[in-house]
Tab-separated table of C-alpha atoms and ligand atoms in Angstrom:
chain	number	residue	atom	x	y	z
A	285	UNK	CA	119.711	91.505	92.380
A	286	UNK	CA	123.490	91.876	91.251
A	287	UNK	CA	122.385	93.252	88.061
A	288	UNK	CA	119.963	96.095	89.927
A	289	UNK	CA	123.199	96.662	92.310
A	290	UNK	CA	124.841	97.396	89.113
A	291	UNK	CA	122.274	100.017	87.511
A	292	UNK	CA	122.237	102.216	90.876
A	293	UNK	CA	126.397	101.573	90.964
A	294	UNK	CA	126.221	103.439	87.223
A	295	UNK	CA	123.587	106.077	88.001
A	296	UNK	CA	125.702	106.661	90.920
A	297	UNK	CA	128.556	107.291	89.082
A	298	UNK	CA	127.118	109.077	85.745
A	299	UNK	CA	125.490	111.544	88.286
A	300	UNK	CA	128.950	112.130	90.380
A	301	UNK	CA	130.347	112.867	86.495
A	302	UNK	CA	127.600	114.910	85.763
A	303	UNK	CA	128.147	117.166	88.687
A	304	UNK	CA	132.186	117.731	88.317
A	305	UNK	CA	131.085	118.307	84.859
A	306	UNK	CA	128.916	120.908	86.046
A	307	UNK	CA	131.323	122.691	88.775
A	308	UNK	CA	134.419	122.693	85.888
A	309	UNK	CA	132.305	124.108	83.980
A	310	UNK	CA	131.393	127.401	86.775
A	311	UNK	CA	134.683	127.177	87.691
A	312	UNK	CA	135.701	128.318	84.110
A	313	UNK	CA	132.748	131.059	83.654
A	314	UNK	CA	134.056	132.226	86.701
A	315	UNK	CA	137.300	132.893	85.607
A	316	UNK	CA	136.431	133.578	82.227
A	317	UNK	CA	134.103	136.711	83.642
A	318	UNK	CA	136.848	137.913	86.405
A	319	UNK	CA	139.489	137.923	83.651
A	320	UNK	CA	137.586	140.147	81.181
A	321	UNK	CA	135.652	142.546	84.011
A	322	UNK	CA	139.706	142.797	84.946
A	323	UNK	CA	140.337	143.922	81.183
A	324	UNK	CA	137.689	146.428	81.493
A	325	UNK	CA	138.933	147.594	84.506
A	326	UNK	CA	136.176	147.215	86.495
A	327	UNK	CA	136.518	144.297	88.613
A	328	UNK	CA	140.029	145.744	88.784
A	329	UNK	CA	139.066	148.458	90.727
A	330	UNK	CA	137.645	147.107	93.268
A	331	UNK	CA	140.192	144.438	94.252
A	332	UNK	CA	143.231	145.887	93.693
A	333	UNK	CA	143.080	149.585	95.440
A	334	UNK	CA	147.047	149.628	95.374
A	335	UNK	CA	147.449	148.849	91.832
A	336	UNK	CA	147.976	152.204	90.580
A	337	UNK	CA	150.572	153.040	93.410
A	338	UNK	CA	154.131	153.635	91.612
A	339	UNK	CA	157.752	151.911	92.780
A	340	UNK	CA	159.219	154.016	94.706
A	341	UNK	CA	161.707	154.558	92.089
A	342	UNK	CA	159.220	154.264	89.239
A	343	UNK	CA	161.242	157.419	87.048
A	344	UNK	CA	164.401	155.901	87.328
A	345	UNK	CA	165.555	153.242	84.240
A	346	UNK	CA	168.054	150.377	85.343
A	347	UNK	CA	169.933	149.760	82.308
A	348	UNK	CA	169.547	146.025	81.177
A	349	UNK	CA	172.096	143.937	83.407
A	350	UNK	CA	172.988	146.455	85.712
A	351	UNK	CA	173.380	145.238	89.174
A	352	UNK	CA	171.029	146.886	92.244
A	353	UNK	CA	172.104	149.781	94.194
A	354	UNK	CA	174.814	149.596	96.972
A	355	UNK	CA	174.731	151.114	100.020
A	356	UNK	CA	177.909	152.839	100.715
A	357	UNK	CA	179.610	151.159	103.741
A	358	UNK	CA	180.429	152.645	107.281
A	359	UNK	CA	183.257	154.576	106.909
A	360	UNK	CA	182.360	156.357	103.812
A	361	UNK	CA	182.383	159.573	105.882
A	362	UNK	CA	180.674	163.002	105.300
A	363	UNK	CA	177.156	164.529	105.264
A	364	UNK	CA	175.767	165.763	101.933
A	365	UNK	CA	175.242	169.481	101.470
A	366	UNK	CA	171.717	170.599	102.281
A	367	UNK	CA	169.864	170.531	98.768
A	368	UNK	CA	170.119	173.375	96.273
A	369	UNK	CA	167.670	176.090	95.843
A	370	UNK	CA	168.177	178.048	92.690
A	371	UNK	CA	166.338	178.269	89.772
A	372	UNK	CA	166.315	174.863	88.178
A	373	UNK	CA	167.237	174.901	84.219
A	374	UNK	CA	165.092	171.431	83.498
A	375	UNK	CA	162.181	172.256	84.214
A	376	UNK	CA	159.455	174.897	83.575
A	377	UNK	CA	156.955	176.041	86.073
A	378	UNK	CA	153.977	174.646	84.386
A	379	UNK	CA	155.784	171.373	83.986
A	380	UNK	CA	154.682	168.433	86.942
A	381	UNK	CA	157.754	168.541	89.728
A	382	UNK	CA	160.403	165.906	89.454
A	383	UNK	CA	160.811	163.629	92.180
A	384	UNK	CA	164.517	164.297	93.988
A	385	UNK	CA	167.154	162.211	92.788
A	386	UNK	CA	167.865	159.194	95.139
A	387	UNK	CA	170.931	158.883	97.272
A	388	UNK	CA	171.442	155.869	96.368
A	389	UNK	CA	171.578	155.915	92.543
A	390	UNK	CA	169.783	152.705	91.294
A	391	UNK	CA	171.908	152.346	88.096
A	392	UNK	CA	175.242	151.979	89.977
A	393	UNK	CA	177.063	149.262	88.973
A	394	UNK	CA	180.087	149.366	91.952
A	395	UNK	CA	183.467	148.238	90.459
A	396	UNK	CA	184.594	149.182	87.268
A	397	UNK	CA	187.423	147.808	85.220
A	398	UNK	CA	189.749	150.637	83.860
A	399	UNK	CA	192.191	150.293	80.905
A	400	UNK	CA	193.898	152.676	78.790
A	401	UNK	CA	194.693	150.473	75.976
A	402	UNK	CA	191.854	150.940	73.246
A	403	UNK	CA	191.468	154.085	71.313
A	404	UNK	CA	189.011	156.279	72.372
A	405	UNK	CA	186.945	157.771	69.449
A	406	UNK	CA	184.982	160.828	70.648
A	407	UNK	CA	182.406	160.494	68.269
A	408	UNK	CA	181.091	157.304	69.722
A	409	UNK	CA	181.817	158.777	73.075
A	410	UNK	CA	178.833	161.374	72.519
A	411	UNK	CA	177.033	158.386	70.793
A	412	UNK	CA	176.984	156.289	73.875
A	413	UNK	CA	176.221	159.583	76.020
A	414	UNK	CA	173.549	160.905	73.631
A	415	UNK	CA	171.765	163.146	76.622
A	416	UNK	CA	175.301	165.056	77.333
A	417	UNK	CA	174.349	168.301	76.122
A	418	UNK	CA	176.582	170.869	74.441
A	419	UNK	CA	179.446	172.135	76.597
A	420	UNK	CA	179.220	168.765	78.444
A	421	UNK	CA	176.566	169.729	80.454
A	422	UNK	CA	173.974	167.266	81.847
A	423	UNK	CA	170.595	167.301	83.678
A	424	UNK	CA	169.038	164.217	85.138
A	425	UNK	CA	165.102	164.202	83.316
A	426	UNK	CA	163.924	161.837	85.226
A	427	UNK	CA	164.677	163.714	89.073
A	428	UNK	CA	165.935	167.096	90.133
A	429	UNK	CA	169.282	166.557	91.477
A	430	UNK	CA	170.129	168.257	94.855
A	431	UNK	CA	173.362	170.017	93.471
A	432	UNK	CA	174.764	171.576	90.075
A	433	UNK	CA	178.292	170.028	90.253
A	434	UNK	CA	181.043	171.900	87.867
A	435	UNK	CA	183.711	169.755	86.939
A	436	UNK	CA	187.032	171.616	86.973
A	437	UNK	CA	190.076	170.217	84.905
A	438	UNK	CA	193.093	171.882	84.576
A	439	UNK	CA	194.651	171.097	81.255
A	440	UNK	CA	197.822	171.229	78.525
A	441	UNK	CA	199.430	169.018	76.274
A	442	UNK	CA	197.042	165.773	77.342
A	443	UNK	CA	194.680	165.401	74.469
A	444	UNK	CA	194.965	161.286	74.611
A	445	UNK	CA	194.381	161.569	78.620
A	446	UNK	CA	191.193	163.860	77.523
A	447	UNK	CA	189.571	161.014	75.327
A	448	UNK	CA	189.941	158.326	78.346
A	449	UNK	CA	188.419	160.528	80.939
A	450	UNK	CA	185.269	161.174	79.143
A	451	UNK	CA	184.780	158.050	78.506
A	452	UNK	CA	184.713	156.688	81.128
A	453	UNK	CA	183.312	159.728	83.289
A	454	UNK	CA	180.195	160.493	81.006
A	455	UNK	CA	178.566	157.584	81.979
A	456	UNK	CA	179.773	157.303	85.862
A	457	UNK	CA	178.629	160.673	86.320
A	458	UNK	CA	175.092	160.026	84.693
A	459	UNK	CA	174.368	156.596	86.292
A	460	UNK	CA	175.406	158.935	89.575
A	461	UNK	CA	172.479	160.994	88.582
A	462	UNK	CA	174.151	164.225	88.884
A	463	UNK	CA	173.494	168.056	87.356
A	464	UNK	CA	177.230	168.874	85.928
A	465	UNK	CA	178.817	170.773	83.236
A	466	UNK	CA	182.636	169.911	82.612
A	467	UNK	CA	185.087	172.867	81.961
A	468	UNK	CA	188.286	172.157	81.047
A	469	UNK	CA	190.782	174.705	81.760
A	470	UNK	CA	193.722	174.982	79.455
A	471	UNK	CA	196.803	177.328	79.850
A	472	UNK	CA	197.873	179.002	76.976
A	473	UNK	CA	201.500	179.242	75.570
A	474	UNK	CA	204.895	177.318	77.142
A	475	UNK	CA	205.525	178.825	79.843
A	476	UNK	CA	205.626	177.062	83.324
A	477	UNK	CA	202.169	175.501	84.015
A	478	UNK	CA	200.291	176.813	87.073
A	479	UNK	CA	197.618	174.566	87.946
A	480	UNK	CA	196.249	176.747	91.274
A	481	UNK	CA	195.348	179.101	88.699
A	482	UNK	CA	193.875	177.257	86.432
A	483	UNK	CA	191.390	175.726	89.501
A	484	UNK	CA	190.546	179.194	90.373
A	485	UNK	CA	189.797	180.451	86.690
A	486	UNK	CA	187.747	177.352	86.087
A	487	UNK	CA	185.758	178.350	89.754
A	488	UNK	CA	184.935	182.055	88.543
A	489	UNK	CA	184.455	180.847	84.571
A	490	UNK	CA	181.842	178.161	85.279
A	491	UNK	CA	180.245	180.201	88.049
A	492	UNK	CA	179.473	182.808	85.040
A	493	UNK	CA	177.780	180.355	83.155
A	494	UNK	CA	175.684	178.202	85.755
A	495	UNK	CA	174.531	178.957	89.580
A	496	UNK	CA	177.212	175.570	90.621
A	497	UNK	CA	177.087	173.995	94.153
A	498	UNK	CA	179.733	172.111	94.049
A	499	UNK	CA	183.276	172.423	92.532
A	500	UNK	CA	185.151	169.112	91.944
A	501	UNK	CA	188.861	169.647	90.887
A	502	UNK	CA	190.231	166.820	88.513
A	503	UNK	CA	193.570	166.212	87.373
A	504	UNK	CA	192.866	164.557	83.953
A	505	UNK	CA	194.799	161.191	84.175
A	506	UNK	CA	192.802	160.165	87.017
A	507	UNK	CA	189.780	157.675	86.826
A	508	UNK	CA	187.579	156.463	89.899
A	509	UNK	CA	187.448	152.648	89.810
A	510	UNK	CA	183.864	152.376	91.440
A	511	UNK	CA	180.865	154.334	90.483
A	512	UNK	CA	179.873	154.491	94.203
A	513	UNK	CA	182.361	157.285	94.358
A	514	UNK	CA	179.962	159.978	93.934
A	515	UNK	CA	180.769	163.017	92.784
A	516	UNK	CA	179.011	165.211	94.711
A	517	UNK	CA	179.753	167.856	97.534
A	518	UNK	CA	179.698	167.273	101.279
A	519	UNK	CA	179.657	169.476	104.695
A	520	UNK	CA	183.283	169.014	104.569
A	521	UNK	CA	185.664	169.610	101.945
A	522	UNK	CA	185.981	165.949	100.144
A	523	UNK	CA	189.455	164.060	98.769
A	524	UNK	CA	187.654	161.128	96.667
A	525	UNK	CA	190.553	159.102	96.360
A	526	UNK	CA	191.743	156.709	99.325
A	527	UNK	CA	194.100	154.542	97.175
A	528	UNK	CA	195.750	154.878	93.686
A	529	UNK	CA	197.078	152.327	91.813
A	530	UNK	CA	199.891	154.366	91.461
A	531	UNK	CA	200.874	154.520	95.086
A	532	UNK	CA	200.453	150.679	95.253
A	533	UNK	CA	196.550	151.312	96.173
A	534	UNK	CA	197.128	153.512	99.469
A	535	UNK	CA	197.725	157.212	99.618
A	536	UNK	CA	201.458	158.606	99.704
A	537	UNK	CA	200.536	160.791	103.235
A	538	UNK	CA	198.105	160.905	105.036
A	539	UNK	CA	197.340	164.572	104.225
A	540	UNK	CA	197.656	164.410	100.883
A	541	UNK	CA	195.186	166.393	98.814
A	542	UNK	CA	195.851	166.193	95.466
A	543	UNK	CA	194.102	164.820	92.279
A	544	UNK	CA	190.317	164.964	92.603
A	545	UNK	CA	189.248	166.804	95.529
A	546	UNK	CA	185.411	168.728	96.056
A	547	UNK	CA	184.524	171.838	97.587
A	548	UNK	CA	181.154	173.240	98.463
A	549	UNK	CA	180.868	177.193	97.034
A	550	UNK	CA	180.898	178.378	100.294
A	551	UNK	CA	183.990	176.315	101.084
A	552	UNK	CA	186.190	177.352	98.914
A	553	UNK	CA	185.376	180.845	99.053
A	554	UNK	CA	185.793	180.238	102.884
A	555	UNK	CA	189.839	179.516	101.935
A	556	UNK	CA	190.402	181.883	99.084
A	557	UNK	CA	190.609	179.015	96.577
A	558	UNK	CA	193.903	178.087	95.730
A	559	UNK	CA	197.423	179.796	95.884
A	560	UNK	CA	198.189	181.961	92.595
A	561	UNK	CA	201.906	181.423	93.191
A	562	UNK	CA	202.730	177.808	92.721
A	563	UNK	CA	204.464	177.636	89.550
A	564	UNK	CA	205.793	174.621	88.301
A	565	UNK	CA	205.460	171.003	89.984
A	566	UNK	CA	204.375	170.325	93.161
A	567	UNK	CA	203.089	171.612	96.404
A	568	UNK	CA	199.749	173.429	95.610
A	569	UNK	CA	197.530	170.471	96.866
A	570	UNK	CA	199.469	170.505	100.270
A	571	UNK	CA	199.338	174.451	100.636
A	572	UNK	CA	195.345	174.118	99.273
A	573	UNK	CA	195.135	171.416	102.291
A	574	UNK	CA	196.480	173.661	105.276
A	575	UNK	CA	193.847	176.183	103.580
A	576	UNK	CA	190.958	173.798	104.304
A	577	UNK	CA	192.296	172.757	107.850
A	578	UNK	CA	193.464	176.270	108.929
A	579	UNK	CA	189.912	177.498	108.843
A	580	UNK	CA	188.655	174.723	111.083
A	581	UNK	CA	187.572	172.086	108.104
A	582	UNK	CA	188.349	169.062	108.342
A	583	UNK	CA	188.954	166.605	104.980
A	584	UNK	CA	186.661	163.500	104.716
A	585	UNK	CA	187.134	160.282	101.833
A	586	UNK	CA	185.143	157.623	100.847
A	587	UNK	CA	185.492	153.904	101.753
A	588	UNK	CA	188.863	152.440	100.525
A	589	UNK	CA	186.794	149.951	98.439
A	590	UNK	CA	185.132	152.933	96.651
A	591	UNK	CA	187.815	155.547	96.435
A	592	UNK	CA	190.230	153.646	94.401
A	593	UNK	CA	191.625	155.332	91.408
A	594	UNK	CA	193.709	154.214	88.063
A	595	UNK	CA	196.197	157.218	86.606
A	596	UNK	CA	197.253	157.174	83.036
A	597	UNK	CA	200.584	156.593	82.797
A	598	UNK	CA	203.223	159.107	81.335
A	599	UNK	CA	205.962	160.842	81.165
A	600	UNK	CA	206.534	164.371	82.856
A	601	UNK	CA	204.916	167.176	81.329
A	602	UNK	CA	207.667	170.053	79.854
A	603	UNK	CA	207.294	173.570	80.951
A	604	UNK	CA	205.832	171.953	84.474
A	605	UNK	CA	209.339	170.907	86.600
A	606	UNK	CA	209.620	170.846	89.886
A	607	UNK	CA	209.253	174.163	92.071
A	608	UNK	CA	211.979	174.640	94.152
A	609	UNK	CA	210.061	177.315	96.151
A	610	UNK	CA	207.435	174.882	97.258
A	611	UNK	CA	209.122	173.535	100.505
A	612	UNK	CA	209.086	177.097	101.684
A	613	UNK	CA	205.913	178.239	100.305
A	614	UNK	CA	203.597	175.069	102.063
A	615	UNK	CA	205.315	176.574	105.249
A	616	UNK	CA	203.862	180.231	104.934
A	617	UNK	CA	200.442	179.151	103.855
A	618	UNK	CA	198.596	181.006	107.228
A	619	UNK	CA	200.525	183.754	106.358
A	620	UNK	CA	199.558	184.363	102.601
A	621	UNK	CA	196.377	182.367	101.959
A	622	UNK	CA	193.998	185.648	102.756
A	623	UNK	CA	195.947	188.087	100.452
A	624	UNK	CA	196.357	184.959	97.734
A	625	UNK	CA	193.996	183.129	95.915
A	626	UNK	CA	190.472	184.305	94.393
A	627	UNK	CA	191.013	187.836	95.612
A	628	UNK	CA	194.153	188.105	93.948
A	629	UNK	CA	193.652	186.448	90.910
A	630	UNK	CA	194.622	188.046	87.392
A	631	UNK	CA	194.110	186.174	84.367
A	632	UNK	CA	192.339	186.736	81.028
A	633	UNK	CA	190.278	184.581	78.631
A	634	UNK	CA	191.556	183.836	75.359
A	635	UNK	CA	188.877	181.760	73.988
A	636	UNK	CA	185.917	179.608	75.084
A	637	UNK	CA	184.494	177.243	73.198
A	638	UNK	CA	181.639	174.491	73.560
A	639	UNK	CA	181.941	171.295	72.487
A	640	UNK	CA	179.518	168.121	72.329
A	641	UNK	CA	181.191	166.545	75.437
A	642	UNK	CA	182.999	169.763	77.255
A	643	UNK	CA	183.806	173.045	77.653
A	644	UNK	CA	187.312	174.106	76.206
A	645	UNK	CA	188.592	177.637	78.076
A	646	UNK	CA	192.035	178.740	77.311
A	647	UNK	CA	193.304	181.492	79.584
A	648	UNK	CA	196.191	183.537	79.576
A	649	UNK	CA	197.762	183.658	83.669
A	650	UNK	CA	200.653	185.623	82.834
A	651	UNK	CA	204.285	184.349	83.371
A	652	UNK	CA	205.870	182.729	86.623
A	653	UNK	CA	208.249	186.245	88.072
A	654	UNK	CA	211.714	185.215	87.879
A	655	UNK	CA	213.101	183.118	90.642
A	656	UNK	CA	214.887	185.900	93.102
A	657	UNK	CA	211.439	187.393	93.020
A	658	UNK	CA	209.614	184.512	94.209
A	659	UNK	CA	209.419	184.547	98.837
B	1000	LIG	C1	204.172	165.662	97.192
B	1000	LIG	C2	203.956	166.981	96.494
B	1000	LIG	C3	202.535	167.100	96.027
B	1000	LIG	C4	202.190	165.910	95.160
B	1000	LIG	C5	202.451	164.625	95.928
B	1000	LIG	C6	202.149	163.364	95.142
B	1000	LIG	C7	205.456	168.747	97.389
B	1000	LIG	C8	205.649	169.827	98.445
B	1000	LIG	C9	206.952	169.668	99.155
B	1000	LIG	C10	207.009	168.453	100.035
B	1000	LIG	N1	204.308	168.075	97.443
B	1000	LIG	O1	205.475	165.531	97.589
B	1000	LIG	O2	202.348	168.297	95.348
B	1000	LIG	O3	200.849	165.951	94.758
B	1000	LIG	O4	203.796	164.598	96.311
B	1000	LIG	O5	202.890	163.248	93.987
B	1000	LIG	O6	206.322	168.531	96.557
């Protein structure tokens, strides 16, 4: 009896063996089958309708190790300028459409840090920026950017300050995603530098080469300290820097107006550009910023977390010492800002020249008239 017990007890069990046998074994055809209809891509297409659907920012490469994008917080004032619409240099008409390039950049990396200690070597400068195009132009290839942005630097004597700013502004500018060309704007000779001028020359040079936006005016010891500072126009004339290492991280006034500021076309054709008679240190930002707020604009900057600036240090340029005219000059700016500026302007190009990472114009603007001529 026990032994029969037993036999039926085995059979029992052999069959119950049997049959997980037999479902491991259609459990593993199944997958076997689903796994290579998938590789043939037909299986595929039925399941999975939004497989084929790109990211949203599918065209856009995040450089290994690069942290996600940042949304600049409240406080970060001003509206962008509507997009461009001129004829667009990247792309041919045959050629598929670019998406626009995001507001957001997704290759931001926020805070930078900023030395000037190492030596700069140009050479690996263009290396590490191998898309920078002759002249130091760049276009985004992977999205059309909304504005062509010309950077404007007026220049002499600062050929270390030169190396430091593009590297470190090459790649800012191209994890910003923006259309620029940089024009630096030297003054030729010794005598007394006139950096109004030079801002105005660099407006009308680079306008002859490119249909720009946007004009961003850069003094060339100055280097933004978070890549969330973008340099781009707004629907107010913009100062990007809130605090400067120099001035102990604030601003020296609240108006102040000087070192990288950004003007829309319109804008600063709206104020005449800047004063032609500034010569010498000083005063040209503040007569450039009752320009902006006598014709009813009003000057917006970025969060204090994102407009912070290093400056080179150094010693006072020669041939550029204080103006002594400028206290009465910032007083008269309602006065003489429609007769002087771009309609005004005399100057005349010596030489132009492109290299890998910039554009080199030297300009002749005539001498500073001697000081009992100057109201
Ligand atoms: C101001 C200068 C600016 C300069 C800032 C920061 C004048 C005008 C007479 C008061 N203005 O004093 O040109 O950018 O300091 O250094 O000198």
């Amino acid at each position: 009896m026990s032994r029969l017990l037993l036999g039926v007890t085995l059979e029992r069990i052999c069959k119950a063996i049997l049959l997980l046998c037999l479902i491991h074994f259609l459990i593993l055809m199944i997958l076997y089958f689903n796994v290579y209809a998938q590789h043939l891509d037909f299986f595929s297409r039925l399941g999975t309708k939004n497989s084929t659907r790109p990211h949203p920012y599918y065209n856009f490469s995040r450089p290994n190790g690069t942290a996600p994008s940042y949304t600049a917080p409240a406080g970060s004032t001003g509206e962008l300028l509507p997009p461009s619409t001129g004829p667009e240099s990247n792309q041919s008409i045959s050629e598929k459409p670019l998406p626009p390039c995001p507001e957001d950049p997704p290759a931001l990396v926020g805070p930078m840090l900023i030395e000037f200690k190492s030596a700069i070597n140009l050479e690996r400068v263009k290396k590490e920026n191998p898309d920078v195009r002759e002249g130091g132009k760049y276009i985004p290839s992977d999205c059309k950017a909304k504005q062509r942005v010309a950077i404007i630097i007026p220049f002499r004597y600062r050929e270390h300050h030169l190396n430091y700013w593009l590297h470190y502004l090459h790649p800012i500018l191209r994890r910003q995603r923006a259309n620029y060309g940089i024009y630096i704007i030297i003054q030729n000779g010794d005598d007394t530098f006139n950096k109004g001028k030079l801002m105005n020359i660099g407006f009308l040079e680079a306008l002859k080469e490119e249909p720009y936006d946007c004009f961003i005016f850069s003094d060339i010891d100055l280097v933004p300290m978070d890549d969330r500072n973008l340099y781009r126009c707004y629907n107010q004339p913009r100062h990007y820097i809130t605090a400067m290492d120099k001035f102990g991280f604030r601003l020296p006034y609240v108006n102040y107006f000087g070192g990288v500021t950004g003007l829309s076309k319109a804008q600063f054709l709206k104020i005449n550009g800047f004063s032609n008679e500034f010569w010498g240190w000083g005063g040209e930002d503040d007569d450039f910023y009752s320009r902006v707020t006598l014709t009813g604009m009003k000057v917006a900057r970025p969060h204090i977390q994102i407009g912070k600036y290093r400056m080179i240090k150094h010693a006072r340029d020669k041939h550029n010492e204080d103006n002594p005219q400028r206290f009465v000059k910032i007083r008269n700016t309602k006065m003489t800002m429609l007769k002087d500026g771009l309609n005004s302007l005399q100057y005349q190009v010596i030489n132009k020249v492109k290299y890998p990472l910039y554009t080199n114009i030297t300009v002749d603007v005539g001498k500073s008239p001697p000081m009992s001529a100057q109201g």
